[in-house]
Amino acid sequence: MLTQRATELDSADPLAPLRDRFTLPKGVVYLDGNSLGALPTAVPAAVEDAVHRQWGTDLIRSWNAHGWWEAPVRTGDAIGRLIGAAPGQTVVGDSTSVQLFNTLLAAARLRPGRPLLLTDPDHFPTDQYVADSVGRLLGLEVRRVPAREAAAVLAAEGDRVAVAAYAPVDYRTGELYDMAALTAAAHAAGALVHWDLCHAAGALPLHLDAIGADFAVGCGYKYLSGGPGAPAFAYLAHRHQADFDHPVTGWHGHAEPFAMSGTYTPAPGITRARIGTPPLLSLIALEAALTAYEGVDMEAVRTKGLSLTGFFQDCADELLDGLGFTMATPRDPERRGSQVALRHPEAYPLVAALTARGVIGDMRAPDLLRFGFNPLYLSHADVLHAVRELREVTVTGAYRDPALQERPTVT
């Protein structure tokens, strides 16, 4: 029945042709696109041209001749179309950590006199580190409040909150939170909201302008498939840009960058969120990767993502029953992002055994097996194959191979 269902779902999949926009190793089912996206077919030629023609032949002239200077805002607008942001509100160019620090600190500066910064104890560690750093620098109390409890804290102490910093998707379990509701709760209290979209951009339809979002950041290398270390993006709502006090100021964000002034005057609009020279080769790769989304309806992406994750849960229910797995991801589609996590005490060797069989996922300590689903290049047949392989390595005890118990330094 599962085989028939997978066939029926895939035969009716309008996004199936998009798989050709990616290069996937033969025989591999890639379920780790929520950590590093698969290679889009448009990227190698774009990078080769950037290296050999733009850099190798045209040299410094490429800043003008090939639009290097405009690339951060141009690529930002391409991402803006995927996250519900009108042009002129998104810029690309620095790492996720840098974007987090700059936007979160700047957001807190917009609410002087409010001593409290809320963040999620289940946030990705860097988000928590940055929140603590901002708290030290500005003398704010950083309080870790779970996303599902944040609205209640805002209702009770909202007049003390400067910024609420959250993510719409729990990076470990894939649980999805209501961005619109939390944003509205913060605004009702006079606070601002800072969103980390790393596990949402490119996988879910986001409506930043429509929900009145203030600030957001996201990486370029997960669902957006910009490549390892791809630059991150920052979203600044139009209404905050004139007052955006950038904590790290560089010449690319200057109103007259080539005047070489010794004092800083911020550029108008989103350009003031730039800092210094961006990593152009990575930026060009990301811009090329985004062409995989041309003509794609993000609502259709969400529909297929829910189908894939729901089918994975159904396969797990049937094939993994009694094998020690428990579901960590909500079954309610309204509370599920584009990943599924299972709990098992042998999570690491199980994932390692799967990888050895060409099914690539990942794990988070101590016991989570994480599987990310990019609807642009995954099929329901892939899902069924992955769960069957998981059952096989569990039932046969293949995961007990001593070589799979030794964790490498880098995972």
Short mmCIF file of C-alpha atoms in Angstrom, two decimals:
data_model
loop_
_atom_site.label_atom_id
_atom_site.label_comp_id
_atom_site.label_asym_id
_atom_site.label_seq_id
_atom_site.Cartn_x
_atom_site.Cartn_y
_atom_site.Cartn_z
CA MET A 1 0.00 0.00 0.00
CA LEU A 2 2.82 2.44 0.79
CA THR A 3 4.42 1.77 -2.59
CA GLN A 4 1.16 2.40 -4.42
CA ARG A 5 0.52 5.54 -2.43
CA ALA A 6 4.00 6.90 -3.16
CA THR A 7 3.50 6.24 -6.87
CA GLU A 8 0.12 7.97 -6.89
CA LEU A 9 1.42 11.01 -5.01
CA ASP A 10 4.45 11.37 -7.26
CA SER A 11 2.44 10.98 -10.45
CA ALA A 12 0.27 13.92 -9.39
CA ASP A 13 3.20 16.09 -8.28
CA PRO A 14 3.36 19.38 -10.24
CA LEU A 15 6.83 20.13 -8.83
CA ALA A 16 8.40 16.89 -10.09
CA PRO A 17 10.07 18.58 -13.11
CA LEU A 18 11.97 20.88 -10.74
CA ARG A 19 14.21 17.96 -9.73
CA ASP A 20 16.10 18.58 -12.97
CA ARG A 21 17.18 21.95 -11.59
CA PHE A 22 19.44 20.15 -9.11
CA THR A 23 22.42 17.82 -9.37
CA LEU A 24 21.93 14.86 -7.06
CA PRO A 25 24.34 11.92 -6.73
CA LYS A 26 22.96 8.75 -8.28
CA GLY A 27 21.54 6.38 -5.71
CA VAL A 28 21.45 8.95 -2.93
CA VAL A 29 18.33 10.10 -1.08
CA TYR A 30 19.24 13.47 0.33
CA LEU A 31 17.29 14.38 3.46
CA ASP A 32 19.72 16.96 4.85
CA GLY A 33 18.78 19.96 2.74
CA ASN A 34 17.83 21.73 5.96
CA SER A 35 21.57 21.82 6.74
CA LEU A 36 23.13 22.10 3.28
CA GLY A 37 21.00 22.22 0.16
CA ALA A 38 21.74 20.12 -2.91
CA LEU A 39 23.66 21.67 -5.80
CA PRO A 40 21.47 23.58 -8.28
CA THR A 41 22.45 22.89 -11.88
CA ALA A 42 22.78 26.61 -12.62
CA VAL A 43 25.54 27.16 -10.08
CA PRO A 44 28.68 25.55 -11.62
CA ALA A 45 28.48 27.54 -14.86
CA ALA A 46 27.78 30.77 -12.98
CA VAL A 47 30.77 30.27 -10.69
CA GLU A 48 33.02 29.21 -13.56
CA ASP A 49 32.10 32.37 -15.45
CA ALA A 50 32.69 34.48 -12.35
CA VAL A 51 36.13 32.96 -11.86
CA HIS A 52 37.43 32.75 -15.42
CA ARG A 53 35.75 35.64 -17.22
CA GLN A 54 34.61 38.15 -14.63
CA TRP A 55 37.55 37.83 -12.26
CA GLY A 56 40.15 36.25 -14.55
CA THR A 57 39.66 38.51 -17.57
CA ASP A 58 37.69 41.59 -16.59
CA LEU A 59 39.27 41.91 -13.16
CA ILE A 60 38.23 44.94 -11.14
CA ARG A 61 36.10 46.21 -14.02
CA SER A 62 33.54 43.55 -13.07
CA TRP A 63 32.29 45.67 -10.18
CA ASN A 64 30.59 47.75 -12.87
CA ALA A 65 30.54 45.56 -15.97
CA HIS A 66 29.01 42.53 -14.25
CA GLY A 67 27.00 44.19 -11.52
CA TRP A 68 29.12 43.10 -8.59
CA TRP A 69 28.36 46.27 -6.68
CA GLU A 70 24.59 45.82 -6.95
CA ALA A 71 24.64 42.07 -6.24
CA PRO A 72 23.83 42.24 -2.49
CA VAL A 73 20.60 44.16 -3.04
CA ARG A 74 19.72 42.40 -6.31
CA THR A 75 20.09 38.99 -4.68
CA GLY A 76 18.29 40.30 -1.61
CA ASP A 77 15.28 41.19 -3.71
CA ALA A 78 15.31 37.69 -5.25
CA ILE A 79 15.11 36.23 -1.74
CA GLY A 80 12.52 38.86 -0.83
CA ARG A 81 10.16 37.34 -3.38
CA LEU A 82 10.36 34.03 -1.49
CA ILE A 83 9.79 35.49 1.97
CA GLY A 84 6.98 37.92 1.19
CA ALA A 85 9.08 41.08 1.16
CA ALA A 86 8.64 43.90 -1.31
CA PRO A 87 11.81 45.12 -3.06
CA GLY A 88 14.25 47.26 -1.13
CA GLN A 89 13.96 45.46 2.21
CA THR A 90 16.36 42.53 1.92
CA VAL A 91 20.13 42.55 1.50
CA VAL A 92 22.71 39.75 1.24
CA GLY A 93 26.38 39.79 2.05
CA ASP A 94 27.57 38.65 5.47
CA SER A 95 27.42 35.47 7.55
CA THR A 96 24.33 34.50 9.49
CA SER A 97 26.05 35.28 12.78
CA VAL A 98 27.01 38.77 11.62
CA GLN A 99 23.51 39.46 10.30
CA LEU A 100 22.00 38.22 13.57
CA PHE A 101 24.19 40.46 15.68
CA ASN A 102 23.73 43.57 13.57
CA THR A 103 19.98 43.37 13.22
CA LEU A 104 19.22 42.24 16.76
CA LEU A 105 21.32 44.95 18.35
CA ALA A 106 19.89 47.57 15.99
CA ALA A 107 16.36 46.40 16.79
CA ALA A 108 16.99 46.74 20.54
CA ARG A 109 18.33 50.25 20.00
CA LEU A 110 14.98 51.19 18.51
CA ARG A 111 13.28 50.54 21.85
CA PRO A 112 15.40 52.48 24.39
CA GLY A 113 14.35 52.28 28.01
CA ARG A 114 12.94 48.76 27.67
CA PRO A 115 15.20 46.44 29.67
CA LEU A 116 14.10 43.00 28.50
CA LEU A 117 15.08 40.90 25.47
CA LEU A 118 13.18 37.65 24.94
CA THR A 119 14.70 34.69 23.16
CA ASP A 120 13.93 31.00 22.89
CA PRO A 121 15.78 28.45 25.05
CA ASP A 122 15.37 26.10 22.08
CA HIS A 123 16.83 28.60 19.60
CA PHE A 124 19.88 27.57 17.58
CA PRO A 125 22.89 28.13 19.87
CA THR A 126 24.28 31.06 17.86
CA ASP A 127 21.00 32.94 18.29
CA GLN A 128 21.29 32.53 22.03
CA TYR A 129 24.95 33.54 22.07
CA VAL A 130 24.19 36.66 20.07
CA ALA A 131 21.23 37.56 22.29
CA ASP A 132 23.48 37.29 25.35
CA SER A 133 26.11 39.46 23.68
CA VAL A 134 23.53 42.11 22.79
CA GLY A 135 22.26 41.97 26.35
CA ARG A 136 25.74 42.59 27.75
CA LEU A 137 26.44 45.44 25.36
CA LEU A 138 23.15 47.25 25.97
CA GLY A 139 22.59 46.29 29.59
CA LEU A 140 19.47 44.25 28.84
CA GLU A 141 18.09 41.29 30.71
CA VAL A 142 17.99 38.32 28.34
CA ARG A 143 15.17 36.00 29.28
CA ARG A 144 14.75 32.61 27.63
CA VAL A 145 11.06 31.98 27.09
CA PRO A 146 9.76 29.12 24.88
CA ALA A 147 8.03 30.30 21.73
CA ARG A 148 4.69 28.87 22.79
CA GLU A 149 4.85 30.95 26.01
CA ALA A 150 6.12 34.21 24.55
CA ALA A 151 2.69 35.73 23.87
CA ALA A 152 1.74 35.32 27.54
CA VAL A 153 4.93 37.04 28.71
CA LEU A 154 4.35 39.86 26.23
CA ALA A 155 0.82 40.31 27.54
CA ALA A 156 2.04 40.45 31.13
CA GLU A 157 5.33 42.37 30.79
CA GLY A 158 5.24 43.72 27.26
CA ASP A 159 5.97 47.30 28.25
CA ARG A 160 9.42 46.11 29.41
CA VAL A 161 10.25 44.09 26.28
CA ALA A 162 12.44 45.68 23.63
CA VAL A 163 12.69 42.74 21.23
CA ALA A 164 11.36 39.21 21.01
CA ALA A 165 13.83 37.07 19.01
CA TYR A 166 12.42 33.80 17.69
CA ALA A 167 12.39 31.35 14.78
CA PRO A 168 9.26 30.08 13.05
CA VAL A 169 10.66 26.52 12.95
CA ASP A 170 12.39 24.62 15.77
CA TYR A 171 15.66 23.54 14.16
CA ARG A 172 15.70 20.28 16.11
CA THR A 173 12.14 18.97 15.88
CA GLY A 174 10.68 20.85 12.93
CA GLU A 175 7.82 22.25 15.03
CA LEU A 176 6.25 25.30 13.37
CA TYR A 177 5.16 28.38 15.32
CA ASP A 178 2.65 31.07 14.40
CA MET A 179 4.69 34.03 13.16
CA ALA A 180 1.69 36.28 12.67
CA ALA A 181 0.34 35.70 16.17
CA LEU A 182 3.65 36.31 17.91
CA THR A 183 4.35 39.40 15.82
CA ALA A 184 0.93 40.79 16.67
CA ALA A 185 1.45 40.07 20.39
CA ALA A 186 4.78 41.89 20.37
CA HIS A 187 3.40 44.90 18.53
CA ALA A 188 0.45 45.11 20.89
CA ALA A 189 3.00 45.51 23.67
CA GLY A 190 5.04 48.07 21.73
CA ALA A 191 7.93 45.62 21.22
CA LEU A 192 9.67 44.53 18.04
CA VAL A 193 10.12 41.01 16.69
CA HIS A 194 13.31 39.57 15.23
CA TRP A 195 12.89 36.37 13.16
CA ASP A 196 15.52 33.77 12.29
CA LEU A 197 14.32 32.22 9.02
CA CYS A 198 17.20 29.78 8.48
CA HIS A 199 14.93 26.73 8.63
CA ALA A 200 12.01 28.33 6.84
CA ALA A 201 13.19 30.42 3.88
CA GLY A 202 12.75 28.47 0.67
CA ALA A 203 10.65 25.75 2.30
CA LEU A 204 7.61 27.65 3.55
CA PRO A 205 5.58 30.55 2.19
CA LEU A 206 6.53 33.48 4.41
CA HIS A 207 4.63 36.75 4.46
CA LEU A 208 6.91 39.20 6.22
CA ASP A 209 5.28 42.35 4.90
CA ALA A 210 1.76 41.05 5.40
CA ILE A 211 2.30 40.15 9.07
CA GLY A 212 4.11 43.42 9.77
CA ALA A 213 7.48 41.79 10.53
CA ASP A 214 10.22 44.10 11.79
CA PHE A 215 13.53 42.32 11.26
CA ALA A 216 14.56 38.92 9.96
CA VAL A 217 17.68 37.06 8.96
CA GLY A 218 18.32 33.78 7.19
CA CYS A 219 21.15 31.76 5.72
CA GLY A 220 21.69 31.07 2.05
CA TYR A 221 22.92 27.48 2.22
CA LYS A 222 20.00 25.43 3.55
CA TYR A 223 16.76 25.25 1.54
CA LEU A 224 18.00 28.07 -0.74
CA SER A 225 20.92 25.82 -1.81
CA GLY A 226 23.46 28.61 -2.16
CA GLY A 227 26.38 26.36 -1.25
CA PRO A 228 28.52 25.80 1.85
CA GLY A 229 29.10 29.08 3.65
CA ALA A 230 26.76 31.00 1.35
CA PRO A 231 26.14 34.54 2.61
CA ALA A 232 23.09 35.25 4.72
CA PHE A 233 20.33 37.79 4.21
CA ALA A 234 18.84 40.47 6.40
CA TYR A 235 15.32 41.89 6.15
CA LEU A 236 14.60 45.39 7.43
CA ALA A 237 11.01 46.60 7.09
CA HIS A 238 10.80 49.90 5.21
CA ARG A 239 9.40 51.69 8.26
CA HIS A 240 12.53 50.96 10.33
CA GLN A 241 15.21 51.73 7.76
CA ALA A 242 15.59 55.46 8.38
CA ASP A 243 16.21 54.81 12.08
CA PHE A 244 18.33 51.69 11.64
CA ASP A 245 21.51 52.33 13.66
CA HIS A 246 23.92 49.74 12.33
CA PRO A 247 26.30 48.53 15.06
CA VAL A 248 28.98 47.46 12.55
CA THR A 249 29.47 50.22 10.01
CA GLY A 250 31.52 49.70 6.88
CA TRP A 251 32.13 51.60 3.70
CA HIS A 252 29.64 49.65 1.58
CA GLY A 253 26.86 51.00 3.81
CA HIS A 254 28.02 54.60 3.49
CA ALA A 255 25.87 57.16 1.68
CA GLU A 256 28.90 58.04 -0.50
CA PRO A 257 31.17 55.01 -0.36
CA PHE A 258 33.67 56.33 -2.88
CA ALA A 259 34.04 59.70 -1.19
CA MET A 260 36.26 57.90 1.32
CA SER A 261 35.07 60.09 4.15
CA GLY A 262 36.57 59.60 7.59
CA THR A 263 33.15 59.83 9.22
CA TYR A 264 30.18 57.59 8.66
CA THR A 265 26.95 58.73 7.02
CA PRO A 266 24.49 55.87 6.50
CA ALA A 267 23.13 55.26 3.02
CA PRO A 268 19.38 55.56 2.49
CA GLY A 269 17.16 52.50 2.49
CA ILE A 270 18.29 48.92 2.69
CA THR A 271 21.79 49.79 1.45
CA ARG A 272 22.68 51.05 4.91
CA ALA A 273 22.52 47.44 6.11
CA ARG A 274 25.57 46.60 4.02
CA ILE A 275 28.97 46.51 5.72
CA GLY A 276 32.04 45.67 3.68
CA THR A 277 33.05 43.82 0.55
CA PRO A 278 30.87 40.70 0.29
CA PRO A 279 32.22 37.25 -0.67
CA LEU A 280 31.45 37.69 -4.37
CA LEU A 281 32.02 34.14 -5.56
CA SER A 282 29.68 32.79 -2.90
CA LEU A 283 27.21 35.56 -3.58
CA ILE A 284 27.21 34.77 -7.30
CA ALA A 285 26.64 31.09 -6.50
CA LEU A 286 23.67 31.98 -4.29
CA GLU A 287 22.17 34.25 -6.92
CA ALA A 288 22.43 31.46 -9.48
CA ALA A 289 20.95 28.95 -7.02
CA LEU A 290 17.89 31.10 -6.55
CA THR A 291 16.98 30.63 -10.21
CA ALA A 292 15.77 27.16 -9.17
CA TYR A 293 12.77 29.00 -7.68
CA GLU A 294 11.87 30.87 -10.86
CA GLY A 295 8.20 30.43 -11.63
CA VAL A 296 7.66 28.44 -8.44
CA ASP A 297 4.62 29.10 -6.25
CA MET A 298 5.67 28.89 -2.59
CA GLU A 299 2.18 27.69 -1.67
CA ALA A 300 2.76 24.70 -3.96
CA VAL A 301 6.10 24.13 -2.26
CA ARG A 302 4.34 24.12 1.10
CA THR A 303 1.65 21.73 -0.12
CA LYS A 304 4.23 19.23 -1.32
CA GLY A 305 6.37 19.72 1.79
CA LEU A 306 3.42 18.79 3.98
CA SER A 307 2.71 15.79 1.77
CA LEU A 308 6.31 14.58 2.03
CA THR A 309 6.57 15.05 5.78
CA GLY A 310 3.13 13.57 6.41
CA PHE A 311 3.98 10.56 4.25
CA PHE A 312 7.23 10.11 6.14
CA GLN A 313 5.31 10.05 9.41
CA ASP A 314 2.87 7.49 8.01
CA CYS A 315 5.72 5.30 6.75
CA ALA A 316 7.42 5.55 10.14
CA ASP A 317 4.21 4.54 11.90
CA GLU A 318 3.90 1.41 9.78
CA LEU A 319 7.50 0.37 9.25
CA LEU A 320 9.21 1.43 12.48
CA ASP A 321 6.56 0.38 14.97
CA GLY A 322 8.07 -1.42 17.95
CA LEU A 323 11.66 -0.53 17.06
CA GLY A 324 12.21 2.11 19.72
CA PHE A 325 11.41 5.22 17.69
CA THR A 326 9.14 8.03 18.84
CA MET A 327 7.90 10.96 16.78
CA ALA A 328 9.30 14.34 17.87
CA THR A 329 7.61 16.39 15.16
CA PRO A 330 3.96 17.47 15.47
CA ARG A 331 1.53 15.57 13.29
CA ASP A 332 -0.74 18.58 12.91
CA PRO A 333 0.21 20.09 9.51
CA GLU A 334 -0.28 23.61 10.89
CA ARG A 335 2.46 22.93 13.43
CA ARG A 336 4.96 21.21 11.16
CA GLY A 337 7.74 22.76 9.12
CA SER A 338 9.55 20.95 6.32
CA GLN A 339 11.43 18.44 8.43
CA VAL A 340 10.65 15.44 10.61
CA ALA A 341 12.59 14.33 13.66
CA LEU A 342 12.49 10.93 15.33
CA ARG A 343 13.82 10.09 18.77
CA HIS A 344 15.90 6.98 19.36
CA PRO A 345 18.63 6.31 21.95
CA GLU A 346 20.98 5.17 19.15
CA ALA A 347 20.40 8.18 16.94
CA TYR A 348 24.01 8.75 15.90
CA PRO A 349 24.91 5.22 14.71
CA LEU A 350 21.52 4.90 13.03
CA VAL A 351 22.12 8.04 10.99
CA ALA A 352 25.65 6.88 10.22
CA ALA A 353 24.33 3.51 9.05
CA LEU A 354 21.76 5.22 6.85
CA THR A 355 24.42 7.46 5.33
CA ALA A 356 26.50 4.39 4.47
CA ARG A 357 23.49 3.17 2.50
CA GLY A 358 23.05 6.45 0.62
CA VAL A 359 20.27 7.93 2.73
CA ILE A 360 21.65 11.14 4.14
CA GLY A 361 20.04 12.79 7.14
CA ASP A 362 21.61 14.07 10.34
CA MET A 363 21.19 14.00 14.10
CA ARG A 364 21.11 16.35 17.05
CA ALA A 365 22.28 15.23 20.45
CA PRO A 366 21.29 13.38 22.39
CA ASP A 367 18.70 11.31 20.53
CA LEU A 368 17.20 13.10 17.51
CA LEU A 369 17.37 11.78 13.95
CA ARG A 370 16.60 14.77 11.70
CA PHE A 371 15.28 14.56 8.15
CA GLY A 372 14.82 17.67 6.03
CA PHE A 373 12.55 17.74 2.97
CA ASN A 374 13.18 20.09 0.08
CA PRO A 375 10.07 19.76 -2.10
CA LEU A 376 11.95 20.94 -5.19
CA TYR A 377 14.02 17.78 -5.49
CA LEU A 378 12.53 15.08 -3.27
CA SER A 379 9.84 12.54 -4.12
CA HIS A 380 7.52 10.35 -2.08
CA ALA A 381 9.41 7.35 -3.45
CA ASP A 382 12.54 8.81 -1.86
CA VAL A 383 10.69 9.06 1.44
CA LEU A 384 9.54 5.44 1.36
CA HIS A 385 13.01 4.21 0.42
CA ALA A 386 14.54 6.18 3.31
CA VAL A 387 12.20 4.73 5.92
CA ARG A 388 12.65 1.21 4.56
CA GLU A 389 16.40 1.60 4.87
CA LEU A 390 16.01 2.92 8.40
CA ARG A 391 13.96 -0.13 9.27
CA GLU A 392 16.56 -2.41 7.70
CA VAL A 393 19.55 -0.99 9.59
CA THR A 394 17.56 -1.18 12.82
CA VAL A 395 16.14 -4.68 12.43
CA THR A 396 19.41 -6.20 11.22
CA GLY A 397 21.47 -4.36 13.83
CA ALA A 398 23.72 -2.91 11.11
CA TYR A 399 23.97 0.28 13.11
CA ARG A 400 25.88 -1.63 15.82
CA ASP A 401 28.97 -1.82 13.61
CA PRO A 402 31.76 -0.45 15.86
CA ALA A 403 32.94 1.83 13.06
CA LEU A 404 29.60 3.62 13.22
CA GLN A 405 29.89 4.31 16.93
CA GLU A 406 32.94 6.58 16.59
CA ARG A 407 31.89 10.14 15.96
CA PRO A 408 34.12 12.21 13.69
CA THR A 409 35.40 15.58 14.83
CA VAL A 410 33.17 17.34 12.28
CA THR A 411 29.62 16.15 11.58
#
